[in-house]
PDB file of C-alpha atoms and ligand atoms in Angstrom:
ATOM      1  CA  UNK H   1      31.207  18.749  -4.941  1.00 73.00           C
ATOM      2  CA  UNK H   2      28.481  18.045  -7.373  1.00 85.00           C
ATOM      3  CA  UNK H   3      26.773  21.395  -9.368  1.00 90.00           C
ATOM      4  CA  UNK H   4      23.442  19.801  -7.659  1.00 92.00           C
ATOM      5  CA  UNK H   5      24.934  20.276  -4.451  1.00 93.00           C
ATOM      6  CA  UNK H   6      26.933  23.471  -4.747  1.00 93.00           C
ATOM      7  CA  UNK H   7      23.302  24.853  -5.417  1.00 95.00           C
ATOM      8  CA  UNK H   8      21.537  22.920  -2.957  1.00 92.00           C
ATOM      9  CA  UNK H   9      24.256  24.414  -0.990  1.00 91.00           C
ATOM     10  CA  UNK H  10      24.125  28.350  -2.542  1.00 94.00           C
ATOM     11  CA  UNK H  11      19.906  27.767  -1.977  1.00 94.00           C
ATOM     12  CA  UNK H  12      20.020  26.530   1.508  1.00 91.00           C
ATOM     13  CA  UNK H  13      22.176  29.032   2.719  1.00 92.00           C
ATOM     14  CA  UNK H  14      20.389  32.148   1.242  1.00 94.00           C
ATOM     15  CA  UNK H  15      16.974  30.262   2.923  1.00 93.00           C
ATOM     16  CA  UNK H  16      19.090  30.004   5.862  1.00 93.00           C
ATOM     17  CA  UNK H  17      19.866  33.769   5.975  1.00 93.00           C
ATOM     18  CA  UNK H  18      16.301  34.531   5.936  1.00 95.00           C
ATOM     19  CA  UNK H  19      14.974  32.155   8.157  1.00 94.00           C
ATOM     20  CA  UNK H  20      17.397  30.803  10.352  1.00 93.00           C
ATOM     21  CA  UNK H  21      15.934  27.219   9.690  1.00 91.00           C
ATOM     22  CA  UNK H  22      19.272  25.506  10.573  1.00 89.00           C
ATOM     23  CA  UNK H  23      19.701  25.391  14.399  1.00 90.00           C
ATOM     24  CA  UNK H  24      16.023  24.174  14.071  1.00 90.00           C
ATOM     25  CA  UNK H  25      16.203  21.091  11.669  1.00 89.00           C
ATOM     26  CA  UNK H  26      19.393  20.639  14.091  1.00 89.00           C
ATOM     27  CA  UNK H  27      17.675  20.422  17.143  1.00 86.00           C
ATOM     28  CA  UNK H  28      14.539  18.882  16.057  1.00 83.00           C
ATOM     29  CA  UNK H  29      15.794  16.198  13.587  1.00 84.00           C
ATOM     30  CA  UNK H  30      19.856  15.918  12.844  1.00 87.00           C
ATOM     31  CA  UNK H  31      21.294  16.508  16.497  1.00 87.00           C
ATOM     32  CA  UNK H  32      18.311  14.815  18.159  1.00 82.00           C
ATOM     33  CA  UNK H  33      19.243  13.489  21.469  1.00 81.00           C
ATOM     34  CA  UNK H  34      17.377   9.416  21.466  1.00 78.00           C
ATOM     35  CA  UNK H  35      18.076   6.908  23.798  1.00 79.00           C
ATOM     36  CA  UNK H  36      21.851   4.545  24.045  1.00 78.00           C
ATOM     37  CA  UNK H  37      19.777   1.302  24.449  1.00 76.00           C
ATOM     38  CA  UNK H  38      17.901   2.063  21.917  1.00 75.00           C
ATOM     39  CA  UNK H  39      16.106  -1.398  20.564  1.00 83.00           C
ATOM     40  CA  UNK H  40      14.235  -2.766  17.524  1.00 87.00           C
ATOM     41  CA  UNK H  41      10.905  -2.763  19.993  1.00 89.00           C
ATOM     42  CA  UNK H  42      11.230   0.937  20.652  1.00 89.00           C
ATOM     43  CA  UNK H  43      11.119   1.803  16.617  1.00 92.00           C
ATOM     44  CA  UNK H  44       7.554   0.552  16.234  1.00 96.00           C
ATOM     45  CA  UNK H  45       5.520   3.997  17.100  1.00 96.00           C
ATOM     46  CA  UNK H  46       8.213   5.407  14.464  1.00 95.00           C
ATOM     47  CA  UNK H  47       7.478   2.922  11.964  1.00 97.00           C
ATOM     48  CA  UNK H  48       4.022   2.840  12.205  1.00 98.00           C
ATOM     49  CA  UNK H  49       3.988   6.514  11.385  1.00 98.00           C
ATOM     50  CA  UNK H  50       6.550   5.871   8.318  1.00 98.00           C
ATOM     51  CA  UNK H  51       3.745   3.347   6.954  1.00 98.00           C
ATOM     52  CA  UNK H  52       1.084   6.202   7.654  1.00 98.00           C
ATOM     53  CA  UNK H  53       3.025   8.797   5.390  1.00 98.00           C
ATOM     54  CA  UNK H  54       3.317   5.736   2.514  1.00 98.00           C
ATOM     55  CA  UNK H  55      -0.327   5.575   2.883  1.00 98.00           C
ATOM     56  CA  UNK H  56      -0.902   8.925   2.269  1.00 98.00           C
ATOM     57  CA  UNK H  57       1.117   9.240  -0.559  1.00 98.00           C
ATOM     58  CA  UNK H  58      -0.356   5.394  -2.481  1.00 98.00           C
ATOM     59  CA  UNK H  59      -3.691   6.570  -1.148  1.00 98.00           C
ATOM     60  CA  UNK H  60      -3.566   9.942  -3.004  1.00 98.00           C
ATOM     61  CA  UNK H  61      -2.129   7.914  -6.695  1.00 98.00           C
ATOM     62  CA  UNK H  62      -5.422   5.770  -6.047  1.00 98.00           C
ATOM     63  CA  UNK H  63      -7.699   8.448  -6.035  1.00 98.00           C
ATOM     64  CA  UNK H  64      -6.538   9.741  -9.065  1.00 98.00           C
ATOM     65  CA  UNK H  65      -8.200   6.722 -11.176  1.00 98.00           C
ATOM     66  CA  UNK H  66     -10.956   5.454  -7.937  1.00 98.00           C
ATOM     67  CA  UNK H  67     -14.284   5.781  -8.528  1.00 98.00           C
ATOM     68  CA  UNK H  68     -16.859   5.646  -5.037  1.00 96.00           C
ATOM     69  CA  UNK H  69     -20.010   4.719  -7.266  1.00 96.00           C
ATOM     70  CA  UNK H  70     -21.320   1.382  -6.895  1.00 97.00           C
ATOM     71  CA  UNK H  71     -21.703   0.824 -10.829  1.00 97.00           C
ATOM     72  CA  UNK H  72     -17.628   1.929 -11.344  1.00 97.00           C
ATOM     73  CA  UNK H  73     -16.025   1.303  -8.339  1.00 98.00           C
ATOM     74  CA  UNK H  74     -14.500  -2.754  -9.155  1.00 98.00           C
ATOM     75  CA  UNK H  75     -13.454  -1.492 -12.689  1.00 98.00           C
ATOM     76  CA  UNK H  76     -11.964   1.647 -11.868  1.00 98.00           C
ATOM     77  CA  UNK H  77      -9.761  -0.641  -9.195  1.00 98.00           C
ATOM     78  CA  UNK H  78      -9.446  -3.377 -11.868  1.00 98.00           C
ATOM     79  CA  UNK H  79      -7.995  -0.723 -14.387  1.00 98.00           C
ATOM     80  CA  UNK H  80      -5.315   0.290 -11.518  1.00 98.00           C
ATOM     81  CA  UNK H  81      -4.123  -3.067 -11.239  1.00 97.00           C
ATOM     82  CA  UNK H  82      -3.939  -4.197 -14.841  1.00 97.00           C
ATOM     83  CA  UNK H  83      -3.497  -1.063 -16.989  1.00 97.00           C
ATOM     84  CA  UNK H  84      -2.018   2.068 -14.632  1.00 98.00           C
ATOM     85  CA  UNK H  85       1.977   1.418 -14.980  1.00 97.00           C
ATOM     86  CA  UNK H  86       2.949   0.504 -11.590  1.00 97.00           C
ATOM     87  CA  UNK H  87      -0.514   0.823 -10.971  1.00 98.00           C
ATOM     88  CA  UNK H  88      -0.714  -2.734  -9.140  1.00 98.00           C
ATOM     89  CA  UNK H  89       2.224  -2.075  -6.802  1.00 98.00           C
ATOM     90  CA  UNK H  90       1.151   1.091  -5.892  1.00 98.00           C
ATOM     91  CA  UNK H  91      -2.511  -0.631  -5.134  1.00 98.00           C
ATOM     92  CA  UNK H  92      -0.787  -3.619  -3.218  1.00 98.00           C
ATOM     93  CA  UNK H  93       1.687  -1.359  -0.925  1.00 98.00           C
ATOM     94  CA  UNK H  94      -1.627   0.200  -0.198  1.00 98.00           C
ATOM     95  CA  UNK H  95      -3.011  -2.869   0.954  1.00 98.00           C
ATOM     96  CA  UNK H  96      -0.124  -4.732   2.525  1.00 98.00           C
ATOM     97  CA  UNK H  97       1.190  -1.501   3.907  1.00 98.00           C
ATOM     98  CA  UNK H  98      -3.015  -1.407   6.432  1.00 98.00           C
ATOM     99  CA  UNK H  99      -1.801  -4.689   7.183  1.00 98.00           C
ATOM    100  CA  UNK H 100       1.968  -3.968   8.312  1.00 98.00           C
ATOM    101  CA  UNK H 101       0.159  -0.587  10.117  1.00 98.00           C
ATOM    102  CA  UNK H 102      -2.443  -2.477  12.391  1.00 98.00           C
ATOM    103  CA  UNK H 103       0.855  -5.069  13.397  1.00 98.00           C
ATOM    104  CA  UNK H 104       3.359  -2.380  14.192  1.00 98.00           C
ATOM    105  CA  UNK H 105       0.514  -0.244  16.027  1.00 98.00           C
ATOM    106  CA  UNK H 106      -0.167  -3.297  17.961  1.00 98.00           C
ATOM    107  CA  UNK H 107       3.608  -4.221  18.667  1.00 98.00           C
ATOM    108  CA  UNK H 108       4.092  -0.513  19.538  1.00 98.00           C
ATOM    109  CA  UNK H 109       1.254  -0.517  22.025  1.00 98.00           C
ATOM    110  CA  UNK H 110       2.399  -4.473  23.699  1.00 97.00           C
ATOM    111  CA  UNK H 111       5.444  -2.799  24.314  1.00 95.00           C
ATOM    112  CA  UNK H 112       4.103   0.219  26.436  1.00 96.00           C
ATOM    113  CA  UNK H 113       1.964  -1.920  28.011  1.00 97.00           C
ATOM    114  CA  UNK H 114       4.585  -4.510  28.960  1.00 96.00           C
ATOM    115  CA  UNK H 115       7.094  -1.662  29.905  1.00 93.00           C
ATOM    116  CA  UNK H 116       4.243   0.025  32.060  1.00 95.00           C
ATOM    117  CA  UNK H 117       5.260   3.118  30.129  1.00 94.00           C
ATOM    118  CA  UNK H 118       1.225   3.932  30.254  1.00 95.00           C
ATOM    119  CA  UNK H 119       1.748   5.513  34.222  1.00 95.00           C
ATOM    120  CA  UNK H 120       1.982   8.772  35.418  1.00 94.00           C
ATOM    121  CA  UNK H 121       3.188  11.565  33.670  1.00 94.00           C
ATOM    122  CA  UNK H 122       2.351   9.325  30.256  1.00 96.00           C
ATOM    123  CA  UNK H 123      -1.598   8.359  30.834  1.00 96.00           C
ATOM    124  CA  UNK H 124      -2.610  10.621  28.076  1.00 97.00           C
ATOM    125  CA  UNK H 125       0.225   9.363  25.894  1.00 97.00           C
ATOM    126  CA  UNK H 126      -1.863   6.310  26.459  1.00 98.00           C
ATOM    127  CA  UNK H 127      -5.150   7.667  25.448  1.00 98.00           C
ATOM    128  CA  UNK H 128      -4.367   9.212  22.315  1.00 98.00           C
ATOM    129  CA  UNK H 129      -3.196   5.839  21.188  1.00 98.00           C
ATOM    130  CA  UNK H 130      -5.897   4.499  22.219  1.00 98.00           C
ATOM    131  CA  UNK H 131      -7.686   6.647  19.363  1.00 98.00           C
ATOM    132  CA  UNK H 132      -4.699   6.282  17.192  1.00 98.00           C
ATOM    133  CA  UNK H 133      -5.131   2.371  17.584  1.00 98.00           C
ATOM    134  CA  UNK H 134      -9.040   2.478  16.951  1.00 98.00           C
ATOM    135  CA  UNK H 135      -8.554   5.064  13.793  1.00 98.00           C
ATOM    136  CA  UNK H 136      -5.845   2.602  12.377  1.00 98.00           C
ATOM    137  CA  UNK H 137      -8.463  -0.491  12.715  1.00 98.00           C
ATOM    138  CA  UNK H 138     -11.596   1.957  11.023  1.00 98.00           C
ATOM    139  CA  UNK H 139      -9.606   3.088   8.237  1.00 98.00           C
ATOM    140  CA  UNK H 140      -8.563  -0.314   7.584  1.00 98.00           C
ATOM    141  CA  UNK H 141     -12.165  -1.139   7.864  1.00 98.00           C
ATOM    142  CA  UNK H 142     -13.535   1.274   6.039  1.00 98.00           C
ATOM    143  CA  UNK H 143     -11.070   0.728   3.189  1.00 98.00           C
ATOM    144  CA  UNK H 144     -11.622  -2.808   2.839  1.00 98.00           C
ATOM    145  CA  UNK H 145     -15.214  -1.865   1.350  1.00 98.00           C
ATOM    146  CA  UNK H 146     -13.836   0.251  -1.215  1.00 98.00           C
ATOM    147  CA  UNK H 147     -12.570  -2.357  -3.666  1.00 98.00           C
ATOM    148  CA  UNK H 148     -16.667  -3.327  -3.884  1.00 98.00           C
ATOM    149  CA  UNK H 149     -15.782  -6.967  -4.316  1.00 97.00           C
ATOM    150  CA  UNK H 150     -18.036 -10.344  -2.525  1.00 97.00           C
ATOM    151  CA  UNK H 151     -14.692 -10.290  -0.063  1.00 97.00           C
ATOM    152  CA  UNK H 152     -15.549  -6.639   0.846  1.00 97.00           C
ATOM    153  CA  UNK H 153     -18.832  -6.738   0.754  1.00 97.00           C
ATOM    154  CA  UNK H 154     -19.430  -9.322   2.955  1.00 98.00           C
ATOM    155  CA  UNK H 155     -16.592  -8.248   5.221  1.00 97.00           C
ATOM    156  CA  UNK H 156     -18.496  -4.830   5.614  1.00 98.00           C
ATOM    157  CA  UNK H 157     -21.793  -6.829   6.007  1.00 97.00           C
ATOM    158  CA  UNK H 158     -20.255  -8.661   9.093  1.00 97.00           C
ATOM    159  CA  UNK H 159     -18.109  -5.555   9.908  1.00 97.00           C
ATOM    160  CA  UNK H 160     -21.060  -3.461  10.083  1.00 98.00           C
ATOM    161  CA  UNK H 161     -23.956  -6.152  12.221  1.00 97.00           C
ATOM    162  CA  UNK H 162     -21.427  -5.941  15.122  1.00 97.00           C
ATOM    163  CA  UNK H 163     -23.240  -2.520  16.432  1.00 97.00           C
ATOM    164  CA  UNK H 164     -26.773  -4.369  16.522  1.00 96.00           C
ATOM    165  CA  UNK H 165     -25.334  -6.111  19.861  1.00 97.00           C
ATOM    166  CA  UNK H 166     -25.592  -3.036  21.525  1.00 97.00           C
ATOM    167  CA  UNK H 167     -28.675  -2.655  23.392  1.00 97.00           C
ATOM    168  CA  UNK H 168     -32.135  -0.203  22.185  1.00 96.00           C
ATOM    169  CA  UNK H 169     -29.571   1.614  19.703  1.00 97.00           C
ATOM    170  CA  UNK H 170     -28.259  -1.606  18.181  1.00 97.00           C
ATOM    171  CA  UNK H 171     -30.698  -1.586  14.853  1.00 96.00           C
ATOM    172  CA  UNK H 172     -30.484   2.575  14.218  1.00 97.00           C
ATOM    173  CA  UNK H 173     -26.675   2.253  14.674  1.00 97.00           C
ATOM    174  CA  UNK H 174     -26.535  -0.641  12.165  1.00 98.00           C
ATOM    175  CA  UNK H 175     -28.665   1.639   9.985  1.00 97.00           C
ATOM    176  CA  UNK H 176     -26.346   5.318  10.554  1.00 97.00           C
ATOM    177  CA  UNK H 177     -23.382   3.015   9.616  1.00 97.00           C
ATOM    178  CA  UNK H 178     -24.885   1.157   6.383  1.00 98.00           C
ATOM    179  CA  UNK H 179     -26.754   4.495   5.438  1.00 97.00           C
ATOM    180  CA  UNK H 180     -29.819   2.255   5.045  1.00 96.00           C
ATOM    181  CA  UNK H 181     -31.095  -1.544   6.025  1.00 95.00           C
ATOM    182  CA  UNK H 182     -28.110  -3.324   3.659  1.00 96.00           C
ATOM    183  CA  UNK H 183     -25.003  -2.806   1.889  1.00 97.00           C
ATOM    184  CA  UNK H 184     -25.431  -0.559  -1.206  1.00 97.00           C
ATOM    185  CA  UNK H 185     -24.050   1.910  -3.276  1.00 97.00           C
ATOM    186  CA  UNK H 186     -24.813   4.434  -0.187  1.00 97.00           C
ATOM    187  CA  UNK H 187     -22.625   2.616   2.766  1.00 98.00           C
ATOM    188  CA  UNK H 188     -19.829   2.398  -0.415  1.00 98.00           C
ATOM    189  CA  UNK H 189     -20.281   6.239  -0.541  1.00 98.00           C
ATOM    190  CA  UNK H 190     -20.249   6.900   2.943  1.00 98.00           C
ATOM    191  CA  UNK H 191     -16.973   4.564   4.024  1.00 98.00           C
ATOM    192  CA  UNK H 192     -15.017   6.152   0.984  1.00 98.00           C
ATOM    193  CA  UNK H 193     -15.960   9.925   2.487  1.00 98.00           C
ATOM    194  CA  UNK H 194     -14.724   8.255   6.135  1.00 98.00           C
ATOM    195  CA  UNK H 195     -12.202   6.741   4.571  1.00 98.00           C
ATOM    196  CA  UNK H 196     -10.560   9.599   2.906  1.00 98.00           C
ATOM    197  CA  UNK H 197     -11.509  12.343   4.892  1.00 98.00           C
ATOM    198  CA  UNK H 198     -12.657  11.882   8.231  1.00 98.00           C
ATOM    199  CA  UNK H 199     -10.429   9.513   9.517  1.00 98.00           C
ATOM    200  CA  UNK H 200      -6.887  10.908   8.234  1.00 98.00           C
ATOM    201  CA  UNK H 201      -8.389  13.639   9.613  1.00 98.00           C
ATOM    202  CA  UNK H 202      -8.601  12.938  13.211  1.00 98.00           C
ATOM    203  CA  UNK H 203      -5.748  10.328  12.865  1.00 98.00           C
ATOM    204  CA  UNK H 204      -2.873  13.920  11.615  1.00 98.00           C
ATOM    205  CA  UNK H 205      -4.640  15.412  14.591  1.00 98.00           C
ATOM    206  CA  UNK H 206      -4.096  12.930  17.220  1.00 98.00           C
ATOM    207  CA  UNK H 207      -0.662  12.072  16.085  1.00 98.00           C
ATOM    208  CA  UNK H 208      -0.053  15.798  16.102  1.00 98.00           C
ATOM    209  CA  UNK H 209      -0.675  15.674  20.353  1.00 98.00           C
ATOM    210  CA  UNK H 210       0.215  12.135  20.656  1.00 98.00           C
ATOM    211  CA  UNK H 211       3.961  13.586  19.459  1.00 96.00           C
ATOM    212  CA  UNK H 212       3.860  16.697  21.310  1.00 95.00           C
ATOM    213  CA  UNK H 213       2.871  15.129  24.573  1.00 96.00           C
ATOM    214  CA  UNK H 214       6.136  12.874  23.503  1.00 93.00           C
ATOM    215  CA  UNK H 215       8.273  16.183  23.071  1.00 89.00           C
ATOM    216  CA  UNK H 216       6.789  17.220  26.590  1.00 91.00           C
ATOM    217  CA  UNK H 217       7.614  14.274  28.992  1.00 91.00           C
ATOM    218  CA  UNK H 218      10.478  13.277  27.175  1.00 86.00           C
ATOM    219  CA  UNK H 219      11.063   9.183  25.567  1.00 86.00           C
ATOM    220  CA  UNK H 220      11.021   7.597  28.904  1.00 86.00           C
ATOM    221  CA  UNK H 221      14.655   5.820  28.440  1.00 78.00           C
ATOM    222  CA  UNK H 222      17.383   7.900  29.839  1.00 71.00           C
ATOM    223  CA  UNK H 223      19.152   9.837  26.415  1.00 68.00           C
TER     224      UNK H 223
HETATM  225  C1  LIG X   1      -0.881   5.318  14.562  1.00 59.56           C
HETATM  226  C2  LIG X   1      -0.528   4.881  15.743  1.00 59.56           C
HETATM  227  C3  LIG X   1       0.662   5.348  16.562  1.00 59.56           C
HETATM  228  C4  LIG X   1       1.798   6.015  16.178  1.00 59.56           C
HETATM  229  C5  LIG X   1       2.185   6.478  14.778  1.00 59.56           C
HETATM  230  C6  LIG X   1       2.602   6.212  17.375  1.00 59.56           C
HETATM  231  C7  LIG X   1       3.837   6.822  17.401  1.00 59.56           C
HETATM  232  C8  LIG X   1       4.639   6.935  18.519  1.00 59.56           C
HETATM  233  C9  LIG X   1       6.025   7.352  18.522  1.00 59.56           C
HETATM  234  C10 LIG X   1       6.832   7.732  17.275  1.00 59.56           C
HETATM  235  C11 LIG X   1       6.462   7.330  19.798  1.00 59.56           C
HETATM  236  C12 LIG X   1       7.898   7.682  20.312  1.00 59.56           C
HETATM  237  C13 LIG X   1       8.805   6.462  20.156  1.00 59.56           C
HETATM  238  C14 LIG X   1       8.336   5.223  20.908  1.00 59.56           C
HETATM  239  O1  LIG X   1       8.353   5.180  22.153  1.00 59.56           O
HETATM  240  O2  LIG X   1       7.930   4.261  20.215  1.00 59.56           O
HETATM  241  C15 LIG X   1       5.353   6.927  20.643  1.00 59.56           C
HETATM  242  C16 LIG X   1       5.388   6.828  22.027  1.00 59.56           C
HETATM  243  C17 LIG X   1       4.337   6.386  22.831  1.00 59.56           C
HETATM  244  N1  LIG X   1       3.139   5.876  22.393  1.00 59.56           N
HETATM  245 FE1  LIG X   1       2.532   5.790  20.448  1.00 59.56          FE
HETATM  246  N2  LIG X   1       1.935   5.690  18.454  1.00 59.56           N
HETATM  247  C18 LIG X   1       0.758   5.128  18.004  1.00 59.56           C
HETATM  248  C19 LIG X   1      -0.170   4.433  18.763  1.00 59.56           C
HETATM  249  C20 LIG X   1      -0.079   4.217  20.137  1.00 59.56           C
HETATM  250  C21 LIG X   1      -0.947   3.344  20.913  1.00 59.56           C
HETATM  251  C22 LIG X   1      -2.041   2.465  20.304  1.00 59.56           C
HETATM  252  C23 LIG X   1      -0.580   3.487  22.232  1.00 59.56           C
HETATM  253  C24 LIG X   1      -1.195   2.829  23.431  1.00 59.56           C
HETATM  254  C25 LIG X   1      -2.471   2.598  23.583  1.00 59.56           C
HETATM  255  C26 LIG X   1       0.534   4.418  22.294  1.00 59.56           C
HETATM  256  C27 LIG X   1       1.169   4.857  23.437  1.00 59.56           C
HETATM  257  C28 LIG X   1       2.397   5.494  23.484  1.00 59.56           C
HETATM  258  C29 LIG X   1       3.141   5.820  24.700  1.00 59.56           C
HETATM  259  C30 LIG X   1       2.668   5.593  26.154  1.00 59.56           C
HETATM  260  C31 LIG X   1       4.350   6.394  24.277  1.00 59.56           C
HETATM  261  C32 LIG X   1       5.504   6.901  25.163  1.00 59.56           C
HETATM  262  C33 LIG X   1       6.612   5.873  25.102  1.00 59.56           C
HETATM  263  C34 LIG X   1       7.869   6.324  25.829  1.00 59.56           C
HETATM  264  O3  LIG X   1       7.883   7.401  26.410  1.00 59.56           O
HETATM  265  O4  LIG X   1       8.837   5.526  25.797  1.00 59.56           O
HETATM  266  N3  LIG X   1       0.825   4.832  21.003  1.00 59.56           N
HETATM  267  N4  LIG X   1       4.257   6.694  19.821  1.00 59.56           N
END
């Protein structure tokens, strides 16, 4: 055995001592009970969470150099991709990775639908995804902006004139979103404070029951 090991091992078990954390990451993670017909289709909810966590994590290097002011915020992107090292892989896994997230969330959510997996006792398994799925599409949405080029700036000019459809409310709601009558500095402002705050936000928290109500009922293949 490896020094690095015989002290991950000496660590871990004086942790253990104290906390008893073993016969937890056993139940909970290394002597999980999952499904025997387990299937490429039923991995998609799991790897639409794995592409969540890489979000995160390229989402947090990006903020280190982004800059949400209309005047900065194409350069500071521009610097990421063409003088950060690794700075333009970490800004394109960001990018492909919404992409990948929307298709597995999709996949995921064909699959309980096709399965009927949505009935009784899993309705509000359902529901939460519901949210998860909208969240997914806004922060993809919102993100798109961020970049501030012609691309996202008409995208979020289309994006945001879908609201006027709706009717009385259609104009004000046009105007909440956009923070004003057009596309400025202020809607850039506002989708990078949704984008980074609010909807992780409520996206942890819904995941948080959406999992729990999972732990409840049970995967609903036989284990
Ligand atoms: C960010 C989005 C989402 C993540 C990370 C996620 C994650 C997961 C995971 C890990 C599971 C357990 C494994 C599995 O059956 O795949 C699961 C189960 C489930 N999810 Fe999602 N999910 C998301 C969105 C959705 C959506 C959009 C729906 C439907 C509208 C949905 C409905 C369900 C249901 C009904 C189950 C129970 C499946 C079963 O018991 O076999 N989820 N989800």
């Amino acid at each position: 055995m490896s020094a690095i090991a015989k002290l991950t091992k000496a660590v871990m078990g004086e942790v253990d001592d104290r906390f008893h954390l073993t016969p937890v990451i056993e139940k909970n993670l290394t002597r999980k009970w999952v499904p025997q017909t387990l299937s490429w289709a039923g991995c998609f909810g799991g790897l639409a969470f794995l592409i969540f966590l890489i979000q995160i994590f390229t989402g947090i290097l990006l903020l280190m150099y982004y800059k949400s002011d209309a005047e900065r915020a194409w350069d500071s992107v521009t610097f990421v991709k063409s003088n950060v090292p690794m700075g333009w892989l970490i800004q394109r896994i960001h990018s492909v990775g919404a992409n990948f997230m929307i298709a597995l969330v999709f996949l995921h959510m064909a699959r309980v639908a096709y399965l009927r997996i949505y009935r009784k006792p899993r309705e509000l398994h359902w529901i939460s995804g519901a949210v998860l799925l909208l969240a997914t599409c806004m922060l993809a949405f919102t993100g798109y902006l961020l970049p501030w080029t012609q691309l996202s700036y008409w995208g979020a000019k289309v994006g945001t004139e879908i609201p006027s459809a709706v009717p009385l409310l259609g104009e004000y709601i046009v105007q909440l979103i956009r923070r004003g009558p057009s596309i400025s500095g202020e809607t850039l402002g506002f989708f990078f404070a949704v984008h980074i705050w609010v909807l992780p936000g409520l996206t942890v928290l819904v995941m948080v029951l959406h999992f729990l109500m999972i732990r409840r009922t049970g995967i609903s293949r036989p284990l």
